[in-house]
Amino acid sequence: MKQQLPLFAASLTPSEQHTIREALSLLECQLREPGAAFTSTTAVRDWLRLQLAAREREEFIALYLDNQHRLIARETLFTGTLSHTQVHSREVVKSALKHNAAAIVIAHNHPSGLAEPSQADRHITQRLKQALDLVDIRLLDHLVVGGMDIVSFAERGWL
């Protein structure tokens, strides 16, 4: 499967685009490795920056994990406008169950470049955590990407 390039890559040479494709593939492979991928969030953060930092619209994605926190699948669940994405808890739970996930990391971008989570971000995270808890799926983190900055709900003690 050909790796989707970030939006900014369209202005790059074919050789540069190839390099970015390879970097995304390597990072995604690292996320599938047992242990290292989710005990250190560096690979996740790097992958998210490459995927979301330059997007012109908000995108909400999920990383579905097995019991050892290895990546099962990744999916863009919702795409919104410049400043808002409508997130439906039911669809997140349904997709997590479809992938037979034991845990999930969610992320979205702020096209403004400011990674600070809004009150709406905090509210939907709590709703998602409650919905996922009902079906025994752990919400490990919600990461907000704003430019090169990333805010982690787990690191702030919000999960």
GROMACS .gro file of C-alpha atoms in nm, residues 11-102:
model
   92
   11SER     CA    1   0.556   2.119  -0.336
   12LEU     CA    2   0.856   1.887  -0.298
   13THR     CA    3   1.060   1.713  -0.566
   14PRO     CA    4   0.984   1.347  -0.642
   15SER     CA    5   1.303   1.246  -0.460
   16GLU     CA    6   1.202   1.443  -0.149
   17GLN     CA    7   0.852   1.293  -0.164
   18HIS     CA    8   1.006   0.945  -0.181
   19THR     CA    9   1.218   1.021   0.127
   20ILE     CA   10   0.910   1.135   0.322
   21ARG     CA   11   0.720   0.821   0.213
   22GLU     CA   12   1.006   0.607   0.342
   23ALA     CA   13   1.019   0.799   0.673
   24LEU     CA   14   0.645   0.754   0.725
   25SER     CA   15   0.674   0.382   0.648
   26LEU     CA   16   0.966   0.339   0.890
   27LEU     CA   17   0.783   0.524   1.166
   28GLU     CA   18   0.470   0.318   1.109
   29CYS     CA   19   0.674  -0.005   1.120
   30GLN     CA   20   0.831   0.115   1.446
   31LEU     CA   21   0.482   0.167   1.588
   32ARG     CA   22   0.407  -0.199   1.516
   33GLU     CA   23   0.714  -0.322   1.711
   34PRO     CA   24   0.642  -0.479   2.050
   35GLY     CA   25   0.713  -0.265   2.351
   36ALA     CA   26   0.919   0.026   2.229
   37ALA     CA   27   0.652   0.198   2.025
   38PHE     CA   28   0.416   0.305   2.301
   39THR     CA   29   0.642   0.307   2.605
   40SER     CA   30   0.820   0.600   2.443
   41THR     CA   31   0.589   0.832   2.251
   42THR     CA   32   0.866   0.971   2.027
   43ALA     CA   33   0.775   0.760   1.724
   44VAL     CA   34   0.404   0.834   1.768
   45ARG     CA   35   0.470   1.206   1.794
   46ASP     CA   36   0.700   1.208   1.490
   47TRP     CA   37   0.447   1.014   1.285
   48LEU     CA   38   0.162   1.246   1.392
   49ARG     CA   39   0.364   1.557   1.309
   50LEU     CA   40   0.431   1.427   0.960
   51GLN     CA   41   0.068   1.324   0.912
   52LEU     CA   42  -0.119   1.618   1.066
   53ALA     CA   43   0.095   1.928   1.116
   54ALA     CA   44   0.038   2.083   0.775
   55ARG     CA   45  -0.327   1.988   0.723
   56GLU     CA   46  -0.558   2.276   0.632
   57ARG     CA   47  -0.861   2.120   0.802
   58GLU     CA   48  -0.903   1.947   1.134
   59GLU     CA   49  -0.867   1.570   1.114
   60PHE     CA   50  -0.945   1.327   1.393
   61ILE     CA   51  -0.757   0.996   1.380
   62ALA     CA   52  -0.740   0.682   1.589
   63LEU     CA   53  -0.454   0.440   1.643
   64TYR     CA   54  -0.591   0.098   1.739
   65LEU     CA   55  -0.367  -0.115   1.958
   66ASP     CA   56  -0.352  -0.475   2.074
   67ASN     CA   57  -0.292  -0.585   2.436
   68GLN     CA   58   0.083  -0.530   2.400
   69HIS     CA   59   0.014  -0.179   2.263
   70ARG     CA   60   0.128  -0.268   1.912
   71LEU     CA   61  -0.042  -0.089   1.627
   72ILE     CA   62  -0.325  -0.289   1.468
   73ALA     CA   63  -0.456  -0.014   1.241
   74ARG     CA   64  -0.483   0.360   1.199
   75GLU     CA   65  -0.785   0.540   1.067
   76THR     CA   66  -0.896   0.896   0.995
   77LEU     CA   67  -1.244   0.897   1.147
   78PHE     CA   68  -1.356   1.255   1.097
   79THR     CA   69  -1.253   1.552   0.884
   80GLY     CA   70  -1.382   1.895   0.970
   81THR     CA   71  -1.333   2.259   0.890
   82LEU     CA   72  -1.055   2.503   0.962
   83SER     CA   73  -1.149   2.523   1.329
   84HIS     CA   74  -1.384   2.235   1.416
   85THR     CA   75  -1.440   1.863   1.372
   86GLN     CA   76  -1.759   1.688   1.474
   87VAL     CA   77  -1.664   1.373   1.669
   88HIS     CA   78  -1.921   1.102   1.737
   89SER     CA   79  -1.845   0.865   2.026
   90ARG     CA   80  -2.057   0.590   1.872
   91GLU     CA   81  -1.846   0.584   1.555
   92VAL     CA   82  -1.519   0.574   1.749
   93VAL     CA   83  -1.640   0.279   1.959
   94LYS     CA   84  -1.780   0.100   1.654
   95SER     CA   85  -1.449   0.134   1.470
   96ALA     CA   86  -1.245   0.021   1.773
   97LEU     CA   87  -1.463  -0.289   1.804
   98LYS     CA   88  -1.430  -0.357   1.431
   99HIS     CA   89  -1.050  -0.361   1.470
  100ASN     CA   90  -1.074  -0.571   1.789
  101ALA     CA   91  -0.864  -0.310   1.972
  102ALA     CA   92  -0.766  -0.350   2.335
   0.00000   0.00000   0.00000
